[in-house]
Short mmCIF file of C-alpha atoms in Angstrom, two decimals:
data_model
loop_
_atom_site.label_atom_id
_atom_site.label_comp_id
_atom_site.label_asym_id
_atom_site.label_seq_id
_atom_site.Cartn_x
_atom_site.Cartn_y
_atom_site.Cartn_z
CA ALA A 187 -102.18 -100.27 81.13
CA ASP A 188 -99.75 -97.50 81.83
CA LEU A 189 -101.27 -96.46 85.03
CA VAL A 190 -101.18 -100.16 86.35
CA ASP A 191 -97.53 -100.80 85.56
CA ALA A 192 -96.49 -97.31 86.87
CA GLU A 193 -93.82 -97.85 89.45
CA THR A 194 -92.99 -94.31 90.60
CA GLU A 195 -95.35 -91.36 91.28
CA ALA A 196 -93.81 -89.59 88.29
CA GLN A 197 -94.99 -92.49 86.01
CA ARG A 198 -98.13 -92.64 87.57
CA ARG A 199 -98.76 -88.66 86.88
CA GLN A 200 -97.69 -89.16 83.11
CA ALA A 201 -99.96 -91.87 82.81
CA VAL A 202 -102.86 -89.94 84.35
CA ARG A 203 -101.99 -87.11 81.77
CA ILE A 204 -102.14 -89.43 78.73
CA ALA A 205 -105.25 -91.08 79.85
CA GLY A 206 -107.06 -87.63 80.89
CA GLY A 207 -106.10 -86.45 77.33
CA ALA A 208 -107.50 -89.42 75.74
CA LEU A 209 -110.58 -89.49 77.57
CA ARG A 210 -111.34 -85.98 76.68
CA ARG A 211 -110.74 -86.91 72.98
CA GLU A 212 -113.25 -89.66 73.26
CA CYS A 213 -115.74 -87.48 74.87
CA GLU A 214 -115.28 -85.10 71.95
CA GLU A 215 -115.76 -87.74 69.47
CA ILE A 216 -119.06 -89.10 70.86
CA ARG A 217 -120.49 -85.93 71.22
CA ALA A 218 -119.56 -85.04 67.54
CA LEU A 219 -121.29 -88.34 66.69
CA LEU A 220 -124.60 -87.40 68.66
CA VAL A 221 -124.81 -83.95 66.97
CA GLU A 222 -124.56 -85.73 63.53
CA GLY A 223 -127.11 -88.48 64.79
CA MET A 224 -129.42 -85.71 66.09
CA ALA A 225 -129.38 -83.52 62.86
CA THR A 226 -130.20 -87.08 61.05
CA VAL A 227 -133.27 -87.68 63.21
CA GLU A 228 -134.38 -84.05 62.80
CA ALA A 229 -134.25 -84.25 59.10
CA LEU A 230 -136.38 -87.48 59.31
CA LEU A 231 -139.34 -85.72 61.47
CA ASP A 232 -139.19 -82.69 59.40
CA PHE A 233 -140.30 -84.80 56.34
CA SER A 234 -143.40 -86.94 56.85
CA ASP A 235 -143.05 -88.83 53.72
CA VAL A 236 -139.86 -90.28 54.18
CA GLU A 237 -140.31 -94.16 54.76
CA ASP A 238 -140.57 -95.38 58.48
CA ALA A 239 -140.70 -91.70 59.66
CA ALA A 240 -143.93 -92.21 61.09
CA ASP A 241 -142.71 -94.97 63.42
CA LEU A 242 -140.37 -92.12 65.03
CA THR A 243 -142.20 -90.37 68.08
CA SER A 244 -140.82 -86.63 67.76
CA ALA A 245 -140.95 -85.87 71.38
CA SER A 246 -139.26 -89.09 72.81
CA VAL A 247 -136.44 -89.23 70.26
CA ARG A 248 -135.70 -85.54 70.61
CA LYS A 249 -135.78 -85.77 74.46
CA ALA A 250 -133.44 -88.70 74.31
CA ALA A 251 -130.98 -86.99 71.91
CA ARG A 252 -130.96 -83.74 73.99
CA HIS A 253 -130.67 -85.55 77.27
CA ALA A 254 -127.40 -87.44 75.74
CA LEU A 255 -126.00 -84.33 74.66
CA ASP A 256 -126.79 -82.60 77.79
CA ARG A 257 -124.95 -85.31 79.72
CA MET A 258 -121.81 -84.92 77.27
CA ASP A 259 -121.85 -81.25 77.87
CA ARG A 260 -121.56 -81.85 81.61
CA ALA A 261 -118.81 -84.31 81.10
CA LEU A 262 -116.83 -82.00 79.10
CA SER A 263 -117.51 -79.06 81.69
CA THR A 264 -116.42 -81.46 84.52
CA ALA A 265 -113.30 -82.39 82.40
CA ASP A 266 -112.25 -78.60 81.97
CA SER A 267 -113.04 -78.02 85.69
CA ALA A 268 -110.53 -81.10 86.67
CA GLU A 269 -107.96 -79.74 84.43
CA ARG A 270 -108.18 -76.23 86.58
CA LEU A 271 -107.92 -78.11 89.75
CA ARG A 272 -104.54 -77.71 91.40
CA SER A 273 -103.30 -81.10 91.88
CA GLY A 274 -100.27 -83.35 90.77
CA PHE A 275 -98.05 -82.82 93.77
CA VAL A 276 -96.44 -84.89 96.21
CA VAL A 277 -95.26 -83.70 99.49
CA VAL A 278 -93.12 -86.20 101.37
CA ILE A 279 -93.03 -85.36 105.12
CA ALA A 280 -89.35 -86.16 106.40
CA GLY A 281 -87.06 -85.86 109.28
CA PRO A 282 -85.41 -87.58 112.33
CA PRO A 283 -87.47 -90.18 114.38
CA ASN A 284 -90.09 -89.00 117.04
CA VAL A 285 -90.53 -85.28 115.78
CA GLY A 286 -94.45 -85.84 115.03
CA LYS A 287 -94.36 -86.87 111.15
CA SER A 288 -97.43 -88.89 111.77
CA THR A 289 -99.10 -86.65 113.84
CA LEU A 290 -98.61 -83.80 111.35
CA MET A 291 -100.12 -85.82 108.38
CA ASN A 292 -103.14 -86.86 110.49
CA ALA A 293 -103.53 -83.22 111.40
CA MET A 294 -103.38 -81.96 107.67
CA LEU A 295 -105.87 -84.90 106.71
CA LYS A 296 -108.07 -84.18 109.75
CA GLN A 297 -108.36 -87.91 110.05
CA LYS A 298 -106.01 -90.56 111.52
CA ILE A 299 -103.96 -92.33 108.89
CA SER A 300 -100.68 -93.16 110.65
CA ILE A 301 -100.31 -94.59 113.73
CA VAL A 302 -98.97 -92.39 116.75
CA THR A 303 -96.95 -93.16 119.85
CA ASN A 304 -94.27 -91.61 121.89
CA LYS A 305 -91.80 -94.02 120.85
CA PRO A 306 -89.13 -93.50 117.82
CA GLN A 307 -89.42 -95.42 114.89
CA THR A 308 -93.09 -96.57 114.98
CA THR A 309 -93.73 -95.75 111.43
CA ARG A 310 -92.16 -98.40 109.43
CA HIS A 311 -93.73 -98.12 105.94
CA LYS A 312 -94.14 -94.99 103.60
CA ILE A 313 -97.91 -94.50 103.92
CA LEU A 314 -99.89 -92.26 101.32
CA GLY A 315 -102.40 -89.73 102.48
CA ILE A 316 -104.59 -87.55 100.27
CA LEU A 317 -105.72 -83.99 101.06
CA ASN A 318 -108.78 -83.28 99.32
CA GLY A 319 -109.78 -79.51 99.65
CA GLU A 320 -111.65 -76.83 97.92
CA GLY A 321 -110.00 -76.70 94.34
CA HIS A 322 -107.17 -78.60 95.28
CA GLN A 323 -105.67 -82.24 95.93
CA ILE A 324 -102.17 -82.86 97.94
CA ILE A 325 -100.70 -86.23 98.06
CA PHE A 326 -98.71 -86.77 101.10
CA PHE A 327 -96.37 -89.34 102.14
CA ASP A 328 -95.68 -90.09 105.80
CA THR A 329 -92.04 -91.68 106.07
CA PRO A 330 -89.86 -93.51 108.76
CA GLY A 331 -87.58 -91.44 110.56
CA ILE A 332 -84.22 -91.03 108.88
CA ILE A 333 -81.47 -92.77 110.77
CA THR A 334 -78.26 -94.74 109.98
CA PRO A 335 -79.70 -98.49 110.04
CA HIS A 336 -78.33 -101.13 112.07
CA TYR A 337 -80.39 -104.21 110.68
CA LEU A 338 -82.14 -105.33 107.80
CA LEU A 339 -85.63 -104.08 108.59
CA GLN A 340 -84.03 -100.63 109.24
CA GLU A 341 -82.38 -100.77 105.93
CA VAL A 342 -85.71 -101.57 104.32
CA MET A 343 -87.29 -98.66 106.10
CA MET A 344 -84.62 -96.31 104.92
CA ARG A 345 -85.20 -97.57 101.37
CA TYR A 346 -89.03 -96.63 101.86
CA ALA A 347 -87.85 -93.08 102.89
CA SER A 348 -85.72 -92.95 99.82
CA SER A 349 -88.04 -93.85 97.40
CA ALA A 350 -90.74 -91.43 98.80
CA LEU A 351 -88.00 -88.77 98.62
CA ASP A 352 -87.44 -89.58 94.92
CA ASP A 353 -90.92 -89.17 94.08
CA ALA A 354 -91.30 -85.68 95.97
CA ASP A 355 -92.02 -82.51 94.46
CA ILE A 356 -91.50 -80.90 97.91
CA VAL A 357 -90.11 -82.31 100.80
CA LEU A 358 -91.54 -81.24 103.97
CA LEU A 359 -88.62 -81.45 106.63
CA LEU A 360 -89.93 -81.79 110.22
CA VAL A 361 -87.90 -80.85 113.27
CA ASP A 362 -88.69 -80.69 117.00
CA ALA A 363 -88.61 -77.25 118.40
CA GLU A 364 -87.45 -78.78 121.89
CA LYS A 365 -84.55 -80.22 120.34
CA MET A 366 -83.44 -77.43 118.54
CA ARG A 367 -83.44 -75.43 121.65
CA ALA A 368 -81.35 -78.00 123.07
CA GLY A 369 -78.82 -77.59 120.28
CA GLU A 370 -79.29 -81.28 119.05
CA TYR A 371 -79.36 -80.63 115.35
CA VAL A 372 -76.09 -80.02 113.72
CA LYS A 373 -75.36 -79.17 110.16
CA ASP A 374 -74.09 -82.98 109.62
CA HIS A 375 -77.55 -84.65 111.23
CA THR A 376 -78.24 -87.78 109.34
CA ALA A 377 -81.76 -86.17 108.20
CA PHE A 378 -80.17 -83.16 106.84
CA GLN A 379 -77.59 -84.87 104.97
CA LYS A 380 -80.09 -87.09 103.26
CA ILE A 381 -82.70 -83.90 102.56
CA GLN A 382 -79.67 -82.12 101.01
CA SER A 383 -78.66 -85.40 98.87
CA VAL A 384 -81.88 -85.50 97.11
CA LYS A 385 -81.59 -81.84 95.87
CA LYS A 386 -85.72 -81.15 96.09
CA LYS A 387 -87.58 -78.14 96.88
CA THR A 388 -87.66 -78.26 100.73
CA PHE A 389 -90.16 -76.66 103.06
CA LEU A 390 -89.06 -76.70 106.83
CA ALA A 391 -91.77 -77.17 109.53
CA ILE A 392 -90.68 -76.47 113.13
CA ASN A 393 -93.00 -78.58 115.27
CA LYS A 394 -94.12 -78.90 119.04
CA ILE A 395 -93.92 -74.84 119.30
CA ASP A 396 -96.17 -75.34 122.15
CA ARG A 397 -93.37 -76.51 124.21
CA VAL A 398 -90.92 -73.51 123.90
CA ASP A 399 -90.83 -69.84 124.62
CA LYS A 400 -92.31 -68.11 121.36
CA ALA A 401 -89.35 -65.66 121.62
CA ALA A 402 -86.92 -68.39 120.79
CA LEU A 403 -88.64 -69.05 117.72
CA LEU A 404 -87.21 -66.60 115.50
CA PRO A 405 -83.45 -67.05 116.22
CA MET A 406 -84.14 -70.76 115.38
CA MET A 407 -85.78 -69.96 112.23
CA GLU A 408 -83.06 -67.53 111.32
CA GLY A 409 -80.33 -70.13 112.08
CA PHE A 410 -82.13 -72.65 109.91
CA SER A 411 -82.46 -70.30 106.97
CA LYS A 412 -78.68 -69.62 106.92
CA ALA A 413 -77.91 -73.22 107.38
CA PHE A 414 -79.94 -74.54 104.35
CA PRO A 415 -81.80 -72.81 101.51
CA PHE A 416 -85.44 -73.68 102.64
CA GLU A 417 -88.20 -72.22 100.12
CA GLU A 418 -90.40 -71.48 103.36
CA ILE A 419 -90.18 -72.09 106.97
CA TYR A 420 -93.38 -72.79 109.23
CA PRO A 421 -93.62 -72.96 112.93
CA ILE A 422 -96.28 -75.19 113.90
CA SER A 423 -97.76 -77.57 116.71
CA ALA A 424 -99.25 -80.72 114.85
CA LEU A 425 -100.63 -81.94 118.10
CA ASN A 426 -102.97 -78.82 118.61
CA SER A 427 -103.06 -78.08 114.83
CA GLU A 428 -101.42 -74.87 115.28
CA GLY A 429 -100.09 -73.29 112.02
CA ILE A 430 -101.37 -76.27 110.13
CA VAL A 431 -103.90 -73.95 107.82
CA GLU A 432 -101.05 -71.62 107.07
CA LEU A 433 -98.52 -74.68 106.21
CA THR A 434 -101.36 -76.21 104.02
CA ASN A 435 -101.92 -72.73 102.06
CA GLY A 436 -98.14 -72.21 101.53
CA LEU A 437 -98.02 -75.86 99.94
CA GLU A 438 -101.19 -75.13 97.95
CA ALA A 439 -99.99 -72.07 96.45
CA ARG A 440 -97.21 -74.10 94.85
CA LEU A 441 -99.51 -76.58 93.23
CA PRO A 442 -99.63 -76.99 89.41
CA GLU A 443 -103.16 -76.81 87.59
CA HIS A 444 -104.08 -80.48 86.81
CA PRO A 445 -106.70 -83.26 87.09
CA PRO A 446 -106.68 -85.06 90.43
CA TYR A 447 -104.75 -88.44 90.44
CA TYR A 448 -107.32 -90.02 93.29
CA PRO A 449 -110.80 -89.99 93.50
CA GLU A 450 -111.90 -87.22 95.80
CA ASP A 451 -113.57 -89.39 98.39
CA ILE A 452 -110.74 -91.25 99.40
CA VAL A 453 -107.70 -90.40 101.94
CA SER A 454 -105.33 -93.24 101.35
CA GLU A 455 -104.96 -96.28 98.88
CA ALA A 456 -103.86 -98.96 101.38
CA PRO A 457 -106.41 -101.65 102.09
CA GLU A 458 -108.32 -101.80 105.35
CA LYS A 459 -106.40 -104.80 106.43
CA PHE A 460 -103.10 -102.77 106.38
CA PHE A 461 -104.61 -100.14 108.86
CA VAL A 462 -105.94 -102.88 111.10
CA GLY A 463 -102.47 -104.42 111.51
CA GLU A 464 -100.94 -100.97 112.24
CA ILE A 465 -103.71 -100.32 114.91
CA ILE A 466 -102.78 -103.49 116.77
CA ARG A 467 -99.06 -102.62 116.35
CA GLU A 468 -99.68 -99.04 117.94
CA LYS A 469 -101.42 -100.72 120.91
CA ILE A 470 -98.24 -102.93 121.46
CA PHE A 471 -96.02 -99.51 121.22
CA GLU A 472 -98.25 -98.05 123.77
CA GLN A 473 -98.62 -101.00 126.06
CA PHE A 474 -95.19 -102.35 126.12
CA SER A 475 -91.75 -100.93 126.66
CA GLN A 476 -87.82 -101.55 125.82
CA GLU A 477 -87.34 -104.10 122.86
CA ILE A 478 -90.85 -105.45 122.88
CA PRO A 479 -92.41 -102.92 120.33
CA TYR A 480 -89.20 -102.99 118.19
CA SER A 481 -89.11 -106.78 118.12
CA THR A 482 -92.78 -107.45 117.05
CA THR A 483 -94.76 -107.01 113.74
CA VAL A 484 -98.39 -108.08 113.05
CA ASP A 485 -99.69 -110.27 110.09
CA ILE A 486 -103.23 -110.15 109.47
CA VAL A 487 -104.13 -113.81 108.62
CA ALA A 488 -108.00 -113.49 108.37
CA PHE A 489 -110.20 -110.71 107.56
CA ASN A 490 -113.49 -111.62 106.81
CA GLU A 491 -116.60 -108.81 106.53
CA ARG A 492 -119.88 -110.11 107.78
CA GLU A 493 -122.79 -107.65 106.99
CA LYS A 494 -125.10 -108.88 109.86
CA ARG A 495 -122.40 -110.12 112.14
CA LYS A 496 -119.30 -108.94 113.74
CA HIS A 497 -116.36 -109.08 111.20
CA PHE A 498 -113.59 -111.71 111.97
CA ILE A 499 -109.99 -110.81 112.10
CA SER A 500 -107.26 -112.97 113.01
CA ALA A 501 -103.85 -111.56 113.66
CA GLU A 502 -100.42 -113.24 114.33
CA ILE A 503 -98.04 -111.27 116.40
CA PHE A 504 -94.38 -112.01 115.81
CA VAL A 505 -91.71 -111.78 118.09
CA GLU A 506 -88.10 -112.85 118.06
CA ARG A 507 -87.83 -114.44 121.55
CA GLN A 508 -89.61 -116.95 123.55
CA SER A 509 -89.06 -114.67 126.45
CA GLN A 510 -90.81 -111.82 124.40
CA LYS A 511 -93.81 -114.24 123.79
CA GLY A 512 -94.17 -114.62 127.51
CA ILE A 513 -94.21 -110.98 128.25
CA LEU A 514 -96.76 -110.12 125.52
CA ILE A 515 -99.05 -112.92 126.51
CA GLY A 516 -98.64 -112.11 130.38
CA LYS A 517 -99.97 -114.15 133.46
CA ALA A 518 -102.55 -116.29 132.44
CA GLY A 519 -103.05 -114.53 129.15
CA SER A 520 -103.88 -111.07 130.78
CA ALA A 521 -101.55 -109.04 128.64
CA LEU A 522 -102.70 -110.33 125.52
CA LYS A 523 -106.29 -109.67 126.66
CA THR A 524 -105.73 -106.20 127.37
CA LEU A 525 -104.15 -105.57 124.28
CA GLY A 526 -106.89 -107.16 122.35
CA GLU A 527 -109.44 -105.19 124.03
CA LYS A 528 -107.82 -102.00 123.47
CA ALA A 529 -106.94 -102.82 119.83
CA ARG A 530 -110.84 -104.09 119.17
CA LYS A 531 -112.05 -100.70 120.40
CA GLU A 532 -110.04 -98.53 117.88
CA ILE A 533 -110.60 -101.19 115.17
CA GLU A 534 -114.22 -101.37 115.38
CA GLN A 535 -114.11 -97.38 115.44
CA PHE A 536 -112.06 -97.46 112.33
CA LEU A 537 -114.18 -99.87 110.23
CA GLY A 538 -117.43 -98.40 111.75
CA HIS A 539 -118.57 -102.16 112.40
CA PRO A 540 -118.38 -104.65 115.32
CA VAL A 541 -115.35 -106.82 115.44
CA PHE A 542 -114.19 -110.28 116.79
CA LEU A 543 -110.43 -109.97 117.12
CA GLU A 544 -108.46 -112.95 117.59
CA LEU A 545 -104.79 -112.30 118.41
CA HIS A 546 -102.07 -115.33 118.53
CA VAL A 547 -98.36 -114.79 119.49
CA LYS A 548 -95.67 -116.64 117.47
CA VAL A 549 -91.72 -116.63 117.68
CA ARG A 550 -89.58 -116.18 114.43
CA ASP A 551 -85.88 -115.89 115.53
CA ASN A 552 -84.31 -112.99 113.97
CA TRP A 553 -87.35 -112.01 111.63
CA ARG A 554 -85.87 -108.53 111.41
CA GLY A 555 -82.79 -109.59 109.93
CA ASP A 556 -84.17 -112.24 107.46
CA GLU A 557 -84.95 -110.87 104.09
CA THR A 558 -87.55 -113.81 103.44
CA TRP A 559 -89.52 -113.49 106.36
CA LEU A 560 -89.40 -109.54 105.87
CA LYS A 561 -91.25 -110.07 102.61
CA ARG A 562 -93.64 -112.49 103.81
CA LEU A 563 -94.69 -109.94 106.74
CA GLY A 564 -95.01 -107.13 104.12
CA TYR A 565 -91.26 -105.60 104.41
CA ASP A 566 -90.15 -105.86 100.74
CA ALA A 567 -86.35 -105.63 101.03
CA LYS A 568 -85.82 -104.70 97.46
CA SER A 569 -88.38 -101.88 97.64
#
């Protein structure tokens, strides 16, 4: 119950600790009972004159009891191994917009979890990703780019970023090497102010080093180390996976010994329905320009899995003005058809199953500034 009711990562971890200890104690008590029961059976089998002893089959009873003990020993051994696993660690990937945060998380997980486009503010939620490696588990949060919000949706996005930072064990601040070279980062930058205010251990990752002269990296790193007390600084290229192993190893070295918080066969806790909506939104960002991507959101209204037929998915795309609806649909529906084809192909790849995708475009005036509609569309303004 404590785990279900946990609202923050810190509360979740405490609940897991309590549950793990209780489970181990329960296993130990069961084992003690099995040992006692086996001793009783052995005594019965050793005295043939005991009443009903003849009804006991020596080989089968002993085999069953020993099998139960073996299983319990393995369970306890697994619990011991889990306790030695390096885990219990939340890394929040944060930074300004369009520096490659989503690309970095996908590269570290070696799987696409966050949508990626060349436009800023693509990520609107805090997205959890789980890295399960040899003897370790790291929990990542991809977060919206840190900005000064100008409307309610952006305020909600910044609350998501803030709540993730509150749960962080380590903040992984990501910056763009090209912008660093151009002198765009200054000490009072919005993202740096936010990171300084949370007072958490912070790593710096300088991304997109494939686009700058390597000789320029050392002065960049020295400049940042003087401006902020980073724990460690890593030059990387998330797109080319350069420096990712070194960064992962650096994070792993800070992990405490702790049982994993999530099963080792999952990479995120979000439902498939969420990722399907994100894929459609990604294709909107890729296909359209100017205000269209930022004025749209996607609501999955039907998600019917059918084993022997195509999955049926129906999605509503909301815009703020009638003119935007016309652009999304296009002449004779051509633009919407193209969007649907591109989204369907990636959704099928993600789900591993053929899909029938149905798209509808609706107008909801100023949905980005309406708290009721934001909540209905999956953006909780009170988070």
